[in-house]
mmCIF file of C-alpha atoms and ligand atoms in Angstrom:
data_model
loop_
_atom_site.group_PDB
_atom_site.id
_atom_site.type_symbol
_atom_site.label_atom_id
_atom_site.label_comp_id
_atom_site.label_asym_id
_atom_site.label_seq_id
_atom_site.Cartn_x
_atom_site.Cartn_y
_atom_site.Cartn_z
ATOM 1 C CA MET A 1 97.902 132.199 155.328
ATOM 2 C CA ARG A 2 95.857 129.022 154.815
ATOM 3 C CA ILE A 3 92.212 129.403 153.946
ATOM 4 C CA VAL A 4 89.312 126.982 153.419
ATOM 5 C CA LEU A 5 86.297 128.040 151.332
ATOM 6 C CA LEU A 6 83.056 126.223 152.114
ATOM 7 C CA GLY A 7 79.721 126.735 150.402
ATOM 8 C CA PRO A 8 77.121 125.004 148.269
ATOM 9 C CA PRO A 9 77.669 124.361 144.566
ATOM 10 C CA GLY A 10 77.392 127.716 142.798
ATOM 11 C CA ALA A 11 78.041 129.844 145.900
ATOM 12 C CA GLY A 12 81.064 131.281 144.080
ATOM 13 C CA LYS A 13 83.948 129.364 145.689
ATOM 14 C CA GLY A 14 85.885 129.106 142.427
ATOM 15 C CA THR A 15 85.160 132.715 141.429
ATOM 16 C CA GLN A 16 86.277 134.049 144.813
ATOM 17 C CA ALA A 17 89.263 131.711 145.161
ATOM 18 C CA LYS A 18 90.706 132.822 141.807
ATOM 19 C CA ALA A 19 90.362 136.505 142.769
ATOM 20 C CA MET A 20 91.673 135.924 146.315
ATOM 21 C CA ALA A 21 94.695 134.011 145.012
ATOM 22 C CA GLY A 22 95.692 137.112 143.025
ATOM 23 C CA GLU A 23 95.003 139.617 145.822
ATOM 24 C CA LEU A 24 96.564 137.620 148.638
ATOM 25 C CA LYS A 25 99.316 135.878 146.612
ATOM 26 C CA LEU A 26 98.210 132.415 147.651
ATOM 27 C CA ALA A 27 98.007 129.119 145.748
ATOM 28 C CA HIS A 28 94.490 128.128 144.656
ATOM 29 C CA ILE A 29 93.777 124.446 145.219
ATOM 30 C CA SER A 30 90.441 123.298 143.797
ATOM 31 C CA THR A 31 89.748 119.580 144.163
ATOM 32 C CA GLY A 32 86.971 119.927 141.548
ATOM 33 C CA ASP A 33 89.421 121.444 139.019
ATOM 34 C CA LEU A 34 92.071 118.810 139.809
ATOM 35 C CA LEU A 35 89.519 116.039 139.309
ATOM 36 C CA ARG A 36 88.260 117.570 136.044
ATOM 37 C CA GLN A 37 91.881 117.783 134.784
ATOM 38 C CA ASN A 38 92.284 114.084 135.559
ATOM 39 C CA VAL A 39 89.028 113.286 133.753
ATOM 40 C CA ALA A 40 90.071 115.354 130.699
ATOM 41 C CA GLN A 41 93.449 113.582 130.586
ATOM 42 C CA ALA A 42 91.773 110.198 131.134
ATOM 43 C CA THR A 43 94.163 109.309 133.959
ATOM 44 C CA LYS A 44 93.408 106.228 136.100
ATOM 45 C CA LEU A 45 92.137 108.565 138.831
ATOM 46 C CA GLY A 46 90.038 110.520 136.323
ATOM 47 C CA LEU A 47 88.451 107.370 134.921
ATOM 48 C CA GLU A 48 87.510 106.260 138.432
ATOM 49 C CA ALA A 49 86.207 109.704 139.467
ATOM 50 C CA LYS A 50 84.167 110.545 136.344
ATOM 51 C CA ASP A 51 81.065 108.504 137.126
ATOM 52 C CA TYR A 52 80.756 109.868 140.670
ATOM 53 C CA MET A 53 81.103 113.439 139.406
ATOM 54 C CA ASN A 54 78.539 113.066 136.649
ATOM 55 C CA LYS A 55 76.062 111.659 139.169
ATOM 56 C CA GLY A 56 76.692 114.569 141.583
ATOM 57 C CA LEU A 57 78.194 112.221 144.192
ATOM 58 C CA LEU A 58 81.388 112.677 146.182
ATOM 59 C CA VAL A 59 84.454 110.955 144.787
ATOM 60 C CA PRO A 60 85.781 108.353 147.305
ATOM 61 C CA ASP A 61 88.102 109.793 149.959
ATOM 62 C CA SER A 62 90.968 107.475 149.040
ATOM 63 C CA LEU A 63 91.220 109.048 145.550
ATOM 64 C CA VAL A 64 90.774 112.658 146.668
ATOM 65 C CA THR A 65 93.254 112.346 149.559
ATOM 66 C CA MET A 66 95.926 110.897 147.274
ATOM 67 C CA MET A 67 95.419 113.740 144.789
ATOM 68 C CA LEU A 68 95.545 116.347 147.554
ATOM 69 C CA GLU A 69 98.698 114.944 149.161
ATOM 70 C CA ASP A 70 100.321 115.150 145.747
ATOM 71 C CA ARG A 71 99.245 118.805 145.345
ATOM 72 C CA PHE A 72 100.518 119.698 148.833
ATOM 73 C CA GLY A 73 103.924 118.407 147.751
ATOM 74 C CA GLN A 74 104.265 121.250 145.214
ATOM 75 C CA ALA A 75 106.426 124.288 146.014
ATOM 76 C CA ASP A 76 103.792 127.065 145.729
ATOM 77 C CA VAL A 77 101.786 125.650 148.639
ATOM 78 C CA LYS A 78 104.518 126.619 151.122
ATOM 79 C CA ASN A 79 103.571 130.325 150.857
ATOM 80 C CA GLY A 80 99.963 129.641 151.786
ATOM 81 C CA PHE A 81 96.856 128.455 149.947
ATOM 82 C CA ILE A 82 93.120 128.650 149.432
ATOM 83 C CA LEU A 83 91.336 125.314 149.472
ATOM 84 C CA ASP A 84 88.208 125.324 147.280
ATOM 85 C CA GLY A 85 86.007 122.226 147.412
ATOM 86 C CA TYR A 86 87.912 120.452 150.181
ATOM 87 C CA PRO A 87 87.031 119.440 152.836
ATOM 88 C CA ARG A 88 83.436 118.454 152.109
ATOM 89 C CA THR A 89 82.853 116.043 155.002
ATOM 90 C CA LEU A 90 83.852 115.873 158.655
ATOM 91 C CA ASN A 91 86.123 112.969 157.809
ATOM 92 C CA GLN A 92 87.895 115.060 155.135
ATOM 93 C CA ALA A 93 88.298 117.941 157.633
ATOM 94 C CA LYS A 94 90.044 115.590 160.053
ATOM 95 C CA THR A 95 92.186 114.135 157.248
ATOM 96 C CA LEU A 96 93.170 117.666 156.216
ATOM 97 C CA ASP A 97 94.236 118.536 159.757
ATOM 98 C CA ALA A 98 96.365 115.383 159.878
ATOM 99 C CA ILE A 99 97.994 116.102 156.478
ATOM 100 C CA LEU A 100 98.797 119.670 157.546
ATOM 101 C CA ALA A 101 100.024 118.662 161.008
ATOM 102 C CA ARG A 102 102.646 116.412 159.336
ATOM 103 C CA ARG A 103 103.865 119.551 157.546
ATOM 104 C CA ALA A 104 103.669 121.729 160.719
ATOM 105 C CA MET A 105 100.794 123.737 159.195
ATOM 106 C CA LYS A 106 97.206 124.533 160.164
ATOM 107 C CA ILE A 107 94.154 126.264 158.709
ATOM 108 C CA ASP A 108 93.904 129.947 159.755
ATOM 109 C CA VAL A 109 90.382 130.772 158.616
ATOM 110 C CA VAL A 110 87.354 129.056 157.075
ATOM 111 C CA PHE A 111 84.934 131.152 155.005
ATOM 112 C CA ASP A 112 81.440 129.728 154.660
ATOM 113 C CA LEU A 113 79.897 131.279 151.526
ATOM 114 C CA ASP A 114 76.208 131.310 152.337
ATOM 115 C CA SER A 115 73.919 131.386 149.302
ATOM 116 C CA SER A 116 70.200 130.914 148.656
ATOM 117 C CA GLU A 117 68.873 128.080 146.480
ATOM 118 C CA ALA A 118 67.343 130.390 143.846
ATOM 119 C CA VAL A 119 70.692 132.128 143.360
ATOM 120 C CA ILE A 120 72.583 128.826 143.188
ATOM 121 C CA VAL A 121 70.365 127.371 140.469
ATOM 122 C CA GLN A 122 70.521 130.593 138.415
ATOM 123 C CA ARG A 123 74.326 130.695 138.691
ATOM 124 C CA LEU A 124 74.961 127.049 137.853
ATOM 125 C CA SER A 125 72.567 126.867 134.933
ATOM 126 C CA GLY A 126 74.326 129.843 133.282
ATOM 127 C CA ARG A 127 77.930 129.021 134.184
ATOM 128 C CA LEU A 128 80.543 128.852 131.408
ATOM 129 C CA VAL A 129 84.094 127.599 131.967
ATOM 130 C CA CYS A 130 87.162 128.064 129.765
ATOM 131 C CA ARG A 131 88.436 124.709 128.507
ATOM 132 C CA LYS A 132 91.991 126.073 128.329
ATOM 133 C CA CYS A 133 92.599 128.216 131.449
ATOM 134 C CA GLY A 134 89.582 127.415 133.672
ATOM 135 C CA ALA A 135 88.364 131.048 133.873
ATOM 136 C CA LEU A 136 84.726 131.328 134.976
ATOM 137 C CA PHE A 137 81.958 133.252 133.226
ATOM 138 C CA HIS A 138 78.178 133.389 133.356
ATOM 139 C CA ARG A 139 75.775 133.822 130.438
ATOM 140 C CA THR A 140 74.090 136.826 132.110
ATOM 141 C CA ASN A 141 75.930 137.663 135.390
ATOM 142 C CA MET A 142 79.458 137.762 133.918
ATOM 143 C CA PRO A 143 79.205 137.314 130.153
ATOM 144 C CA PRO A 144 82.367 137.016 128.061
ATOM 145 C CA LYS A 145 83.061 139.871 125.622
ATOM 146 C CA ARG A 146 82.730 137.448 122.664
ATOM 147 C CA GLU A 147 80.189 134.650 122.878
ATOM 148 C CA GLY A 148 81.806 131.278 123.564
ATOM 149 C CA VAL A 149 85.341 132.727 123.823
ATOM 150 C CA CYS A 150 87.416 133.258 126.983
ATOM 151 C CA ASP A 151 88.337 136.938 127.605
ATOM 152 C CA GLN A 152 91.610 135.898 129.232
ATOM 153 C CA CYS A 153 93.148 133.360 126.848
ATOM 154 C CA GLY A 154 90.827 133.042 123.846
ATOM 155 C CA GLY A 155 89.979 129.440 124.799
ATOM 156 C CA GLN A 156 86.631 127.810 124.121
ATOM 157 C CA LEU A 157 83.901 128.132 126.800
ATOM 158 C CA TYR A 158 81.813 125.100 127.744
ATOM 159 C CA GLN A 159 79.094 124.038 130.177
ATOM 160 C CA ARG A 160 80.190 121.545 132.847
ATOM 161 C CA ASP A 161 78.689 118.039 132.571
ATOM 162 C CA ASP A 162 77.440 118.246 136.167
ATOM 163 C CA ASP A 163 75.623 121.580 135.628
ATOM 164 C CA LYS A 164 72.443 119.836 134.510
ATOM 165 C CA GLU A 165 69.311 120.276 136.602
ATOM 166 C CA ALA A 166 69.095 116.727 138.016
ATOM 167 C CA THR A 167 72.813 116.663 138.874
ATOM 168 C CA ILE A 168 72.676 120.133 140.453
ATOM 169 C CA LYS A 169 69.867 118.888 142.745
ATOM 170 C CA LYS A 170 71.890 115.810 143.721
ATOM 171 C CA ARG A 171 75.019 117.911 144.424
ATOM 172 C CA LEU A 172 72.982 120.224 146.629
ATOM 173 C CA ALA A 173 71.471 117.290 148.529
ATOM 174 C CA VAL A 174 74.946 115.799 149.114
ATOM 175 C CA TYR A 175 76.213 119.190 150.291
ATOM 176 C CA ARG A 176 73.311 119.628 152.736
ATOM 177 C CA SER A 177 73.760 116.148 154.200
ATOM 178 C CA GLU A 178 77.411 116.845 155.091
ATOM 179 C CA VAL A 179 77.713 120.540 155.841
ATOM 180 C CA ALA A 180 76.262 120.799 159.377
ATOM 181 C CA ALA A 181 78.956 118.584 160.923
ATOM 182 C CA LEU A 182 81.662 120.425 158.993
ATOM 183 C CA LEU A 183 80.463 123.857 160.131
ATOM 184 C CA GLU A 184 80.229 122.657 163.723
ATOM 185 C CA TYR A 185 83.803 121.344 163.553
ATOM 186 C CA TYR A 186 85.199 124.704 162.411
ATOM 187 C CA ARG A 187 82.898 126.741 164.683
ATOM 188 C CA THR A 188 84.225 124.773 167.658
ATOM 189 C CA ALA A 189 87.783 125.420 166.457
ATOM 190 C CA GLY A 190 86.950 129.165 166.463
ATOM 191 C CA ILE A 191 88.013 129.756 162.843
ATOM 192 C CA LEU A 192 84.648 129.920 161.024
ATOM 193 C CA THR A 193 83.425 133.135 159.334
ATOM 194 C CA THR A 194 80.120 133.200 157.439
ATOM 195 C CA ILE A 195 79.895 135.515 154.437
ATOM 196 C CA SER A 196 76.686 136.239 152.538
ATOM 197 C CA ALA A 197 77.532 135.217 148.970
ATOM 198 C CA ASP A 198 74.360 136.336 147.160
ATOM 199 C CA ASP A 199 75.821 139.812 146.572
ATOM 200 C CA ASP A 200 77.819 140.943 143.580
ATOM 201 C CA ALA A 201 81.146 139.069 143.271
ATOM 202 C CA ALA A 202 83.199 142.223 143.947
ATOM 203 C CA VAL A 203 81.230 142.920 147.148
ATOM 204 C CA VAL A 204 81.757 139.343 148.372
ATOM 205 C CA LEU A 205 85.477 139.548 147.576
ATOM 206 C CA LYS A 206 85.852 142.799 149.518
ATOM 207 C CA LYS A 207 84.304 141.246 152.647
ATOM 208 C CA ILE A 208 86.573 138.191 152.391
ATOM 209 C CA ILE A 209 89.756 140.195 151.828
ATOM 210 C CA GLN A 210 88.957 142.547 154.727
ATOM 211 C CA LYS A 211 88.504 139.620 157.089
ATOM 212 C CA ALA A 212 91.592 137.765 155.794
ATOM 213 C CA ARG A 213 93.789 140.860 156.207
ATOM 214 C CA SER A 214 92.493 141.361 159.758
ATOM 215 C CA ILE A 215 93.782 137.876 160.635
ATOM 216 C CA LYS A 216 97.125 138.087 158.856
HETATM 217 P P1 AP5 B 1 83.480 121.318 142.432
HETATM 218 O O1 AP5 B 1 84.069 121.674 141.143
HETATM 219 O O2 AP5 B 1 84.189 121.710 143.684
HETATM 220 O O3 AP5 B 1 81.984 121.858 142.435
HETATM 221 P P2 AP5 B 1 81.055 122.476 143.577
HETATM 222 O O4 AP5 B 1 81.545 122.406 144.966
HETATM 223 O O5 AP5 B 1 79.745 121.842 143.318
HETATM 224 O O6 AP5 B 1 81.132 123.972 143.306
HETATM 225 P P3 AP5 B 1 81.006 124.649 141.946
HETATM 226 O O7 AP5 B 1 82.326 124.628 141.222
HETATM 227 O O8 AP5 B 1 79.823 124.122 141.175
HETATM 228 O O9 AP5 B 1 80.579 126.130 142.363
HETATM 229 P P4 AP5 B 1 81.414 127.321 142.960
HETATM 230 O O10 AP5 B 1 80.955 127.566 144.357
HETATM 231 O O11 AP5 B 1 82.879 127.153 142.730
HETATM 232 O O12 AP5 B 1 80.822 128.487 142.031
HETATM 233 P P5 AP5 B 1 81.522 129.295 140.839
HETATM 234 O O13 AP5 B 1 82.533 130.234 141.380
HETATM 235 O O14 AP5 B 1 81.912 128.385 139.721
HETATM 236 O O15 AP5 B 1 83.241 119.748 142.522
HETATM 237 C C1 AP5 B 1 82.672 119.044 141.439
HETATM 238 C C2 AP5 B 1 82.567 117.564 141.779
HETATM 239 O O16 AP5 B 1 83.884 117.029 142.026
HETATM 240 C C3 AP5 B 1 81.773 117.215 143.054
HETATM 241 O O17 AP5 B 1 80.381 117.136 142.796
HETATM 242 C C4 AP5 B 1 82.402 115.856 143.414
HETATM 243 O O18 AP5 B 1 81.908 114.826 142.601
HETATM 244 C C5 AP5 B 1 83.862 116.058 143.068
HETATM 245 N N1 AP5 B 1 84.649 116.578 144.222
HETATM 246 C C6 AP5 B 1 85.251 117.789 144.307
HETATM 247 N N2 AP5 B 1 85.867 117.931 145.502
HETATM 248 C C7 AP5 B 1 85.650 116.766 146.176
HETATM 249 C C8 AP5 B 1 86.008 116.319 147.476
HETATM 250 N N3 AP5 B 1 86.673 117.089 148.340
HETATM 251 N N4 AP5 B 1 85.600 115.086 147.852
HETATM 252 C C9 AP5 B 1 84.911 114.286 147.012
HETATM 253 N N5 AP5 B 1 84.509 114.664 145.775
HETATM 254 C C10 AP5 B 1 84.890 115.901 145.362
HETATM 255 O O19 AP5 B 1 80.264 130.196 140.365
HETATM 256 C C11 AP5 B 1 79.155 129.619 139.713
HETATM 257 C C12 AP5 B 1 78.656 130.589 138.623
HETATM 258 O O20 AP5 B 1 78.126 131.769 139.248
HETATM 259 C C13 AP5 B 1 79.717 131.065 137.640
HETATM 260 O O21 AP5 B 1 79.142 131.155 136.372
HETATM 261 C C14 AP5 B 1 80.108 132.480 138.150
HETATM 262 O O22 AP5 B 1 80.473 133.306 137.058
HETATM 263 C C15 AP5 B 1 78.817 132.938 138.801
HETATM 264 N N6 AP5 B 1 79.040 133.742 140.015
HETATM 265 C C16 AP5 B 1 79.886 133.436 141.028
HETATM 266 N N7 AP5 B 1 79.808 134.362 142.003
HETATM 267 C C17 AP5 B 1 78.869 135.267 141.590
HETATM 268 C C18 AP5 B 1 78.314 136.453 142.167
HETATM 269 N N8 AP5 B 1 78.706 136.880 143.380
HETATM 270 N N9 AP5 B 1 77.360 137.114 141.481
HETATM 271 C C19 AP5 B 1 76.943 136.683 140.278
HETATM 272 N N10 AP5 B 1 77.422 135.567 139.667
HETATM 273 C C20 AP5 B 1 78.372 134.850 140.326
#
């Protein structure tokens, strides 16, 4: 099964994708995580992407497409995947279809995680990420057992550079300017399902898994 997760920053795409990957035995492909890995390793791609990310802007398509093609070349993708953070524009949706068509694949379902602005801001301002394994926590919603320490691997938790108020606002504005065309594209293709993402993470996951299993 091949799944796309859409939704504003903070809707819970990463949280849900990690849980879904375990439940459905699918690869989790997050373009945000891949870009952050490149930034942390100071690769050529990371150095080019960093400024866009810190300003809350989209990284140019040429860089993201190259990175994605590379990820699609890895073995685990053959058994199915969850795309988190891609596509973000109509152009990226069309590029994705072309990349998959060359591999005789297509997207089966697109989940649009619908979330209110108040919830988004609360989630992003309290988000904590493990530097080592990428696990997600929240200061109040999902606090780690020990402050500043990842429950899963003992790694150090940090706040993302783009989770500052001004950058959150810019990311939201970019999202809103692109999303209507993207939703229309997938609605027309008949593969769009909207899920209310303001609920508890376990409740959201249950709705997604139910729908995914009904398609399988
Ligand atoms: P990316 O990393 O994809 O960020 P994003 O889309 O802004 O989404 P987030 O990761 O902020 O939020 P999320 O929906 O995953 O929420 P999460 O699960 O963490 O992209 C970052 C940047 O990279 C972009 O701005 C851009 O520059 C660049 N980029 C990436 N992809 C690109 C592309 N395709 N093209 C061009 N540029 C690209 O949850 C948030 C918090 O809430 C966590 O603390 C979590 O614990 C908590 N939480 C989650 N769900 C719940 C719940 N149900 N109840 C309570 N708390 C919850």
